[in-house]
Coordinates of C-alpha atoms in Angstrom, one line a residue:
X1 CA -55.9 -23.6 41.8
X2 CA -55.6 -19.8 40.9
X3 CA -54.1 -19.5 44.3
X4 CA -50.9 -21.5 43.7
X5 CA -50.1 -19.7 40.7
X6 CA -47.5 -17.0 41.3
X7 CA -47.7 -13.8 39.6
X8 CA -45.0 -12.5 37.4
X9 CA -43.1 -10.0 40.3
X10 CA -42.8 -13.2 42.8
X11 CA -40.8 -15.3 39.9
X12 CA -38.1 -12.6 39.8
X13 CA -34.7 -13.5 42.0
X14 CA -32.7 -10.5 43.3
X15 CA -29.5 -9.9 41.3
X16 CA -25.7 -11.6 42.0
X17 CA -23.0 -9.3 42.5
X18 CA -19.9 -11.0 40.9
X19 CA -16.8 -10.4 39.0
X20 CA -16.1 -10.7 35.7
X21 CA -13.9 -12.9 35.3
X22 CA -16.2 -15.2 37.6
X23 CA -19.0 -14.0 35.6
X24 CA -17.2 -15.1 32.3
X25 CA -17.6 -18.9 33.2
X26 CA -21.3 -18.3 32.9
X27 CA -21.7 -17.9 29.2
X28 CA -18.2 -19.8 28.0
X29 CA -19.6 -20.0 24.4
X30 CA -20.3 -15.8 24.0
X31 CA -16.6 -14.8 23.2
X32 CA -15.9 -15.1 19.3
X33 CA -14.2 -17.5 17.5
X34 CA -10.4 -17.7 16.7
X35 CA -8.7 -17.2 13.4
X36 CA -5.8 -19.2 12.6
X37 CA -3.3 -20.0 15.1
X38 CA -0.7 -19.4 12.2
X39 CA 0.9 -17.0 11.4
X40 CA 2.2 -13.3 13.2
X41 CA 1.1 -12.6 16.4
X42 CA 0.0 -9.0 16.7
X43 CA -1.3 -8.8 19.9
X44 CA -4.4 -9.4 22.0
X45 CA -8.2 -8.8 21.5
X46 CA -8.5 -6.4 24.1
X47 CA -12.0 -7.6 25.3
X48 CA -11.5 -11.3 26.0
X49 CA -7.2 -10.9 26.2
X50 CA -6.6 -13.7 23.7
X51 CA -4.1 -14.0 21.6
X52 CA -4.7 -12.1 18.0
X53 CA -2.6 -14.0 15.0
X54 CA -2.8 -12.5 11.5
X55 CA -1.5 -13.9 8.0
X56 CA -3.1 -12.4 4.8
X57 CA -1.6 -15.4 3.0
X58 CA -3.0 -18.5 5.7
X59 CA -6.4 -16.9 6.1
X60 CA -6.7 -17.0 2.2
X61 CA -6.4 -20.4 2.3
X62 CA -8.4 -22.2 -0.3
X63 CA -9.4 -25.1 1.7
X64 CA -10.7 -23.0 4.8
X65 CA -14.6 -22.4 4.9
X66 CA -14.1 -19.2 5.9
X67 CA -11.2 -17.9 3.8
X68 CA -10.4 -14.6 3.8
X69 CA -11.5 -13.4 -0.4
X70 CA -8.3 -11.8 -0.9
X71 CA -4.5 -10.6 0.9
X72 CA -5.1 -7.0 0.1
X73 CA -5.4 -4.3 3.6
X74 CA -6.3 -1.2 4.2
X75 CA -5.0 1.0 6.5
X76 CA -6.8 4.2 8.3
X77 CA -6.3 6.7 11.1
X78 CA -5.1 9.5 12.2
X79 CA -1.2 10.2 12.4
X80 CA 0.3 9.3 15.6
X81 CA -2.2 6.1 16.8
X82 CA 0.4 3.5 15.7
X83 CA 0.0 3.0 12.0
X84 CA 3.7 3.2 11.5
X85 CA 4.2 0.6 14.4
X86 CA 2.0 -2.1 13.2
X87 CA 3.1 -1.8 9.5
X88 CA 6.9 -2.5 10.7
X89 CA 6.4 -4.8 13.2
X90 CA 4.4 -6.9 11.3
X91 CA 7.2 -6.7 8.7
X92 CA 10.3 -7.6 10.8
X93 CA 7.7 -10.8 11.9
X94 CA 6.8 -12.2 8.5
X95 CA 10.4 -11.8 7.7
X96 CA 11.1 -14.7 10.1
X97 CA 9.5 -17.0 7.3
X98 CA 11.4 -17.9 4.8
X99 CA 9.2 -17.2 1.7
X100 CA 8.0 -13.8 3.0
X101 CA 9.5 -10.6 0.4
X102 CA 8.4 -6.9 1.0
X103 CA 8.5 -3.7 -1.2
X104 CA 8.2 -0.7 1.0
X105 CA 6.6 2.9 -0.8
X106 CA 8.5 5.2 1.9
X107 CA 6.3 8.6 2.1
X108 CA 6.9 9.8 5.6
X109 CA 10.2 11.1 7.6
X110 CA 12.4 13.4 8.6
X111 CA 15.9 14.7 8.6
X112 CA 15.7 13.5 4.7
X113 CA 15.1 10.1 5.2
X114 CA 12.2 7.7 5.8
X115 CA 10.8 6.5 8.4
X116 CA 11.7 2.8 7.4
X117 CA 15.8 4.0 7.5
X118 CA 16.4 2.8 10.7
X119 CA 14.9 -0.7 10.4
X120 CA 16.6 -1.0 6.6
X121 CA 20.3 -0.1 8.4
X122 CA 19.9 -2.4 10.9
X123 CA 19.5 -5.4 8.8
X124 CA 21.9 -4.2 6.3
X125 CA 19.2 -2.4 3.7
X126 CA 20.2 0.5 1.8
X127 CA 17.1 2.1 1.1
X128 CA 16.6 3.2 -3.0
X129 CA 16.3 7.2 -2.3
X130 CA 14.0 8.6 -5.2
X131 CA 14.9 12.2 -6.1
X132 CA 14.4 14.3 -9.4
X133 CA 16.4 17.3 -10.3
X134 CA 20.2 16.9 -11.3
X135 CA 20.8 13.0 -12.2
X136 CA 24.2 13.2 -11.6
X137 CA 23.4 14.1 -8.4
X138 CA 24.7 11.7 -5.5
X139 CA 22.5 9.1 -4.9
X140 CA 19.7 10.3 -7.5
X141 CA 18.0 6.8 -8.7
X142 CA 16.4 6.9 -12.0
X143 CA 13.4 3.8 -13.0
X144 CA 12.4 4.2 -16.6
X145 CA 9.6 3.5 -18.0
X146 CA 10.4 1.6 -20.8
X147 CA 12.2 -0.6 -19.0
X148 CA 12.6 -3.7 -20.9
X149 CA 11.4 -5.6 -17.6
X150 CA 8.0 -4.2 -18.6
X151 CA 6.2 -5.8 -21.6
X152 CA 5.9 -3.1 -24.6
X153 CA 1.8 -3.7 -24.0
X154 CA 2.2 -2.4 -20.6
X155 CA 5.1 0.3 -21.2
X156 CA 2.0 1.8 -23.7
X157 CA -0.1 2.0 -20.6
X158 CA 2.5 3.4 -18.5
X159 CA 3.5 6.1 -21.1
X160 CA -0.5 7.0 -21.3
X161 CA -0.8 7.3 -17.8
X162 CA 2.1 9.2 -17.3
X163 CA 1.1 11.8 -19.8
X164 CA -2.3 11.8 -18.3
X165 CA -1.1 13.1 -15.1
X166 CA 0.7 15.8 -16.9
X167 CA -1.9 17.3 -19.6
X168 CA -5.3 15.1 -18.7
X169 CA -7.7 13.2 -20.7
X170 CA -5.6 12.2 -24.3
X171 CA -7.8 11.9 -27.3
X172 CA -7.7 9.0 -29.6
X173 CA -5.3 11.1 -31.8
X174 CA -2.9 11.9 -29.7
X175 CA -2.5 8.1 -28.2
X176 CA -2.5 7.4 -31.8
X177 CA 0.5 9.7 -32.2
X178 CA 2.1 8.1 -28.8
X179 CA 2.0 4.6 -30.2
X180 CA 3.5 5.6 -33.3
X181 CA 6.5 7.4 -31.2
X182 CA 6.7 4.7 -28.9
X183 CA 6.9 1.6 -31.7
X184 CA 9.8 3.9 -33.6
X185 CA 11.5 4.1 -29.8
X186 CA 12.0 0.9 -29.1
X187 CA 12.6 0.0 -33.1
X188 CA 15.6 2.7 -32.6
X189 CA 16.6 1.6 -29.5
X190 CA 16.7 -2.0 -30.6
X191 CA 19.1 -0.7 -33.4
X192 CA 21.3 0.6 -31.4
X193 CA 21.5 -2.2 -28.6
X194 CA 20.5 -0.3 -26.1
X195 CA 17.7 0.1 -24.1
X196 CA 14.9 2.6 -25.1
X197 CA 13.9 5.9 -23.3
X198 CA 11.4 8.7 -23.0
X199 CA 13.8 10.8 -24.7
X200 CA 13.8 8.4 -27.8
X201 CA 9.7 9.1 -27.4
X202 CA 10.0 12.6 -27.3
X203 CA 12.2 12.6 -30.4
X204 CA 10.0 10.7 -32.2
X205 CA 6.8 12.7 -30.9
X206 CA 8.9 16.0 -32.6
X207 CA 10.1 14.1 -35.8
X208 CA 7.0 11.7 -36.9
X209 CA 7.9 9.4 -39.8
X210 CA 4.2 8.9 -41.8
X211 CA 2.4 5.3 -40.6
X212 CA -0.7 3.7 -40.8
X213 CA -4.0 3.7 -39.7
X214 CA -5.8 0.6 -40.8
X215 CA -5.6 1.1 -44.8
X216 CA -4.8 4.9 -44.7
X217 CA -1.7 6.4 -43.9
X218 CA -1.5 9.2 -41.4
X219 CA 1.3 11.8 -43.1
X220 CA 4.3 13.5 -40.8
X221 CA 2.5 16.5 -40.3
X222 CA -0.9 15.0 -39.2
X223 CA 1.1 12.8 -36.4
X224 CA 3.1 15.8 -35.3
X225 CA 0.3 17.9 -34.7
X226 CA -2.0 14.8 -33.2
X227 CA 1.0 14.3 -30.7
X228 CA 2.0 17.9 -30.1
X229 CA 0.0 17.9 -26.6
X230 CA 2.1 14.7 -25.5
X231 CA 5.7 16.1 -26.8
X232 CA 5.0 19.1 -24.5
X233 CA 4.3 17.1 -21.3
X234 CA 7.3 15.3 -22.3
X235 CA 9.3 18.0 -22.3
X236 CA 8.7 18.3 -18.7
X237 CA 10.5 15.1 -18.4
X238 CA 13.3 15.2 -20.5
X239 CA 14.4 18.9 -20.9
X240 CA 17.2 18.8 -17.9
X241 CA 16.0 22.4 -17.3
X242 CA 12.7 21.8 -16.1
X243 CA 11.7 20.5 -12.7
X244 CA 10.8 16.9 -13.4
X245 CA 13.9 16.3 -14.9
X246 CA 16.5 13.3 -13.8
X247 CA 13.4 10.9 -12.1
X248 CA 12.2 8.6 -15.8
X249 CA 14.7 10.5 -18.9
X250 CA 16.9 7.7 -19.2
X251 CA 17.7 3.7 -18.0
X252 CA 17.1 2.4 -14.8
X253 CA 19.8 2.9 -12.2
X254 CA 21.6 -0.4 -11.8
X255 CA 22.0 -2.1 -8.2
X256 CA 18.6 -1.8 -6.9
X257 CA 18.3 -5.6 -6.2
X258 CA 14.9 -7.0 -6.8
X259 CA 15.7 -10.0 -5.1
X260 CA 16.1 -8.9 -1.8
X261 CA 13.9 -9.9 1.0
X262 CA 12.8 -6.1 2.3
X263 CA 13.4 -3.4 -0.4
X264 CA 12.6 0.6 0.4
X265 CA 12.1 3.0 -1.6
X266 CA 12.5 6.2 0.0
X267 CA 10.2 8.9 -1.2
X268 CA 10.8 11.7 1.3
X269 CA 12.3 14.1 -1.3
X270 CA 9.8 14.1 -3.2
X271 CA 7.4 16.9 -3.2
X272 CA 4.0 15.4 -2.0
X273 CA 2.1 18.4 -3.8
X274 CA 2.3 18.1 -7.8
X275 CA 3.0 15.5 -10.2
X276 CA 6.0 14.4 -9.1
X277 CA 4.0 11.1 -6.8
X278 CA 1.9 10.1 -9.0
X279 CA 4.2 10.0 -11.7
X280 CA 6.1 7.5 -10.1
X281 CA 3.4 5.9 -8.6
X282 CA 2.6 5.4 -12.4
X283 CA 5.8 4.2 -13.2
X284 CA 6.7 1.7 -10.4
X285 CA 3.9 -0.4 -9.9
X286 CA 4.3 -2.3 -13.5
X287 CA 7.7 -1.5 -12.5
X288 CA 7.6 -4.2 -9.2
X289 CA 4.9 -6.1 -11.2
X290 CA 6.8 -7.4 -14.0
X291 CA 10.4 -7.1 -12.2
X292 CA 9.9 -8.2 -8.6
X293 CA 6.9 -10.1 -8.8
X294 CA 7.7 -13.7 -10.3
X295 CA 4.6 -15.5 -10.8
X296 CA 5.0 -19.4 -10.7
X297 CA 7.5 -19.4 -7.6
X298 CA 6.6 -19.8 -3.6
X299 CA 6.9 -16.3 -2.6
X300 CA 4.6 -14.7 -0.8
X301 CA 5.1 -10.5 -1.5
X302 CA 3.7 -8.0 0.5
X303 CA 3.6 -4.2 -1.3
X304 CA 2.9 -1.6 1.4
X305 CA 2.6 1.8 0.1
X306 CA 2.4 5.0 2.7
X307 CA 0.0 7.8 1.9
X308 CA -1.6 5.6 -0.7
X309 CA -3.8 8.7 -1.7
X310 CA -1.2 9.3 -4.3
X311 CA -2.5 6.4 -5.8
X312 CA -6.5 6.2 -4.9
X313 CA -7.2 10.1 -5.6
X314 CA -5.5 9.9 -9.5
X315 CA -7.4 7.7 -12.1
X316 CA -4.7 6.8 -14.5
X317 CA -2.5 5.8 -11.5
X318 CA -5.4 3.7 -10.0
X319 CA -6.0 2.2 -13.4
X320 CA -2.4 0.4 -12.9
X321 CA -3.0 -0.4 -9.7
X322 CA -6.1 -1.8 -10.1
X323 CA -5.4 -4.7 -12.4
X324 CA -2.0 -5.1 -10.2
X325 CA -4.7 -5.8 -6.9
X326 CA -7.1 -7.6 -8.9
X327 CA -4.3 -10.0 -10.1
X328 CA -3.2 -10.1 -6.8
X329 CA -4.5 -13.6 -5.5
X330 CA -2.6 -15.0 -9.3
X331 CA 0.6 -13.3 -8.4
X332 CA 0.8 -14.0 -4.6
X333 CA 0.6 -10.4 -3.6
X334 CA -1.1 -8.8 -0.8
X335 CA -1.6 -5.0 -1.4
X336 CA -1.6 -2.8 2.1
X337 CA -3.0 0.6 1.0
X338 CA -2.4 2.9 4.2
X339 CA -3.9 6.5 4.4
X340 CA -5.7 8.9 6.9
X341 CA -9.0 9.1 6.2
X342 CA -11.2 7.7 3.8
X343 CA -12.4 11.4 2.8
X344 CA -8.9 12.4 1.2
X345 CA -9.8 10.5 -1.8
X346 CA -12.1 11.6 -4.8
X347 CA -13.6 8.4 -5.4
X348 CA -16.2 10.0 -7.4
X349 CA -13.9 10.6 -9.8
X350 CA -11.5 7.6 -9.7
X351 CA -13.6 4.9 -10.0
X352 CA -11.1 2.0 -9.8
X353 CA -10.0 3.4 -7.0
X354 CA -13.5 2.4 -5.4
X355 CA -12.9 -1.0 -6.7
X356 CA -9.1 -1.4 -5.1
X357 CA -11.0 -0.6 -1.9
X358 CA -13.3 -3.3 -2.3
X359 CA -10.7 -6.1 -3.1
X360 CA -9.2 -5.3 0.5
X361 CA -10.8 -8.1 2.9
X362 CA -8.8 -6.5 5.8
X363 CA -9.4 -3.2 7.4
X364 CA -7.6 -1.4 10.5
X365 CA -8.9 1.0 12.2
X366 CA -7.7 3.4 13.9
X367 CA -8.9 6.4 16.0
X368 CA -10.7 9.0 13.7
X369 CA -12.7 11.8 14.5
X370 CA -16.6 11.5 14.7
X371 CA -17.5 12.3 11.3
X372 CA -14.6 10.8 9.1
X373 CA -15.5 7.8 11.7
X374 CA -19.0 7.6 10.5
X375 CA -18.4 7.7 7.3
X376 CA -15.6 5.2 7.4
X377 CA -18.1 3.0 9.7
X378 CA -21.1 3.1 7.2
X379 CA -18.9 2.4 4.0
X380 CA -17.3 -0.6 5.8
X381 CA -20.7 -2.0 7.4
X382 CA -19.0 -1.4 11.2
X383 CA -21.1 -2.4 13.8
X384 CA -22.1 -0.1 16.2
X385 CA -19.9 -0.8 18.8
X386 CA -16.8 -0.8 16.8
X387 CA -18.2 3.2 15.6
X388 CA -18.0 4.1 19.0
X389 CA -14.5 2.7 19.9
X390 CA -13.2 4.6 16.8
X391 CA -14.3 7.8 18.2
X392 CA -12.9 6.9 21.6
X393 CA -8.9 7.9 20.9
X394 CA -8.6 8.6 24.9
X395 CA -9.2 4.9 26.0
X396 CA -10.7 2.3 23.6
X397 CA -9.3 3.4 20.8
X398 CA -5.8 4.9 22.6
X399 CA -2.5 4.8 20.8
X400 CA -1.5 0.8 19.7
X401 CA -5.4 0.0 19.4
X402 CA -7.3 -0.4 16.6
X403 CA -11.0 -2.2 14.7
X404 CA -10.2 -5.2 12.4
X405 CA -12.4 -6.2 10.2
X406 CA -10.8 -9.6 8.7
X407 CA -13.8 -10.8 6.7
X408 CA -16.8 -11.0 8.9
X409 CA -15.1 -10.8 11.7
X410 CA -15.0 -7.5 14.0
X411 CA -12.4 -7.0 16.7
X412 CA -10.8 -4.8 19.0
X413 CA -6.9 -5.3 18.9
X414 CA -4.1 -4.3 20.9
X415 CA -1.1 -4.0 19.3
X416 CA 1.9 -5.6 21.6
X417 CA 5.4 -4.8 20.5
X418 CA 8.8 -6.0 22.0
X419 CA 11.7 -3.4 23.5
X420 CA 13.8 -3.7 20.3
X421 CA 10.7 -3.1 18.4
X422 CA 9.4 -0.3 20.1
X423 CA 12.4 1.7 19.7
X424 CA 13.0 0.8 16.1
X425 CA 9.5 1.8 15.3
X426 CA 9.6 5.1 17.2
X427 CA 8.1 8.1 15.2
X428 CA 7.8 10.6 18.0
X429 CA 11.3 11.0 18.7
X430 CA 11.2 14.9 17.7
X431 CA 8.7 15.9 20.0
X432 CA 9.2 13.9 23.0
X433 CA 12.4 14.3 25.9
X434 CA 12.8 10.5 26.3
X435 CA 15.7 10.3 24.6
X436 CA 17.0 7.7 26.9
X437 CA 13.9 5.7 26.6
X438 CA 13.4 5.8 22.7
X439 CA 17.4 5.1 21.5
X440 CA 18.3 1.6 19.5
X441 CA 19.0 -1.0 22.0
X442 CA 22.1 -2.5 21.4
X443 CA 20.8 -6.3 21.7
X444 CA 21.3 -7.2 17.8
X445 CA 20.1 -7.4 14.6
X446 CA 16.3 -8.7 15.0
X447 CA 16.6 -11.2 11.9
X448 CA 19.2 -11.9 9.0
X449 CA 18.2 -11.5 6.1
X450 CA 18.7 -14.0 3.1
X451 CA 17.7 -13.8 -0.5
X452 CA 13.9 -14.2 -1.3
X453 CA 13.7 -17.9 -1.4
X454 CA 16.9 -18.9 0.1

């Protein structure tokens, strides 16, 4: 018996040489699963070549057992990978359904304009150019704060945030003093049928009338000294002859049309060093909240902000944006919060800037060096394969590729863009010699563009 028993060594069969695609019909059920036919088409997984659709807004869908948790991205990689390529494409796609609206933070250009200009002109977009200096100057767009838009609860927060970035930490006296301003602004203002201003603040920050706290009242003196700190960093914002001036001192600048399908705000001439970002940061989120943002209605808004660091690395800016994300899935708003690296944010010190990450259930990848790759792979629970294509920027991870992470699922995606795309989406036009190759084709406008809705 022991003699017809083979040994281990004569059970072995010598290896088949084969191709892969032969080889692929041996396994059929490795590859992954699809998402959701629905939706955009990016491009193609690059390993098994199919088809890769993405919609923030179909994946979330309640009634799918593996819905995405929320519409909110995030965005990471180094500069010239195709950041800039996916964000606009994936626009001028989703604005091919009807219900699709997007507000555009602008960060990044040249030759004083955005990098968004050339898509905005071709569908007949003036971008809103945000400047600060002379407001009389040309073109200089002013959004206030106490825009009547923005409920007086949240024009409180604003104000507080505002003079946060300015001066720091307030104390309980000083917000004390700024509620006691900002009631007698808006009383004023209401007075004098007009709408109320940081200037009507700041004179009532300098001039205190005596009010109450609980059963005591809190004399003129005692307010002017408790706001003193706040009048000051207002003063950088309404005195025309200081460097803030002409951005918030006065009323929103009329004709910046909320209801259009695709609005840009260009922030190229603003300085990206200083106060001058996050102060608007501060002051437009509510802002698009509460003007562009109509709960109740089938809209389906997308809010992409460039160099979102502005936003992650400052607390009192992240504390509006947080409740803007978490209320996100209520308002029909998917947040894309697009950056570098994950290391040009203090999260340690902005803690609801940690929790805006966390509400993103999308993540793109792109190439990153080894170490901002491992940490960005061990905070987002990469697998190890997906670590090692981030590194790879010279094949895997080459220009137009990137990791998704949609939910549980990992892939490697190639980004596919049309001619008329390609050239509209162009960023490297200053330091390439293909001229020729990187002009606007003259085959049309890629969509038309109707009123959010219509």
């Amino acid at each position: 018996m022991l003699e017809l028993l083979r040994t281990q060594p004569q059970t072995r069969r010598r290896a088949i040489h084969t191709t892969t695609t032969n080889a692929c019909g041996l396994y059929p059920a490795v590859g992954s699963a699809a998402m959701d036919p629905r939706g955009v088409l990016i491009g193609r997984e690059a390993y098994s070549g199919r088809a890769y659709v993405y919609d923030p807004f179909i994946l979330y869908d309640p009634d799918r057992r593996d819905r995405l948790p929320s519409g909110h991205v995030l965005v990471l990689g180094k500069s010239g990978f195709g950041k800039s390529s996916l964000e606009k494409t994936y626009v001028l796609r989703q604005l091919r359904f009807r219900n699709r609206s997007f507000a555009i933070l602008d960060a990044q250009g040249e030759d004083g304009v955005g990098e968004w200009d050339s898509i905005a002109r071709r569908l007949g977009i003036t971008p809103v150019r945000l400047t600060y200096g002379d407001p009389g100057a040309r073109g200089a767009v002013r959004i206030n704060p106490l825009d009547p838009r923005i409920p007086v609860e949240h024009q409180f927060k604003v104000l507080c945030s505002m003079l946060e970035i300015l001066d720091g930490t307030l104390s309980s006296q000083t917000k004390k003093a700024v509620s006691v301003a900002h009631i007698a602004a808006c009383t004023t203002a209401a007075r004098e049928h007009r709408v109320a201003t940081l200037s009507d603040v700041f004179a009532a920050l300098t001039a205190p009338r005596p009010a109450h706290l609980g059963e005591q009242m809190v004399t003129s003196e005692d307010l002017l000294a408790w706001g003193q700190p706040a009048a000051l960093a207002l003063d950088e914002l309404c005195n025309p002859d200081r460097d803030l001036s002409g951005m918030f001192d006065g009323p929103t600048t009329e004709g910046i049309d909320l209801d259009a399908r695709l609005i840009v705000f260009d922030l190229t001439r603003l300085p990206r060093e200083g106060p001058s970002m996050p102060l608007l940061m501060s002051v437009i989120g509510p802002w698009l909240r509460f003007g562009w943002i109509r709960p109740g209605d089938d809209i389906k808004r997308s809010l992409i902000v460039e160099e979102a660091w502005h936003i992650l690395s400052h607390r009192p800016v992240a504390r509006l944006f947080e409740e803007l994300v978490r209320y996100g899935r209520r308002l029909g708003l998917s947040f894309w919060a697009v950056l570098h690296h994950l290391h040009d944010l203090r999260l340690d010190e902005a803690p609801e800037a940690l929790a805006i990450l966390k509400l993103t259930a999308t993540r793109i990848i792109y190439h990153q060096d080894r170490e901002e790759a491992q940490a960005t792979a061990d905070y987002l629970g990469l697998p190890r394969w997906a670590l090692k294509a981030i590194v790879d920027g010279a094949s895997v991870c080459s220009p137009g590729r990137a990791v998704w992470q949609v939910g549980g699922r990992v892939n490697l995606v190639e980004h596919i863009r049309s001619r008329t795309e390609a050239a509209l989406t162009n960023t490297n036009r200053r330091m390439t010699d293909r001229t020729a190759e990187t002009s606007t084709p003259t085959d049309g406008v890629p969509i038309r563009l109707s009123k959010a809705g219509g």
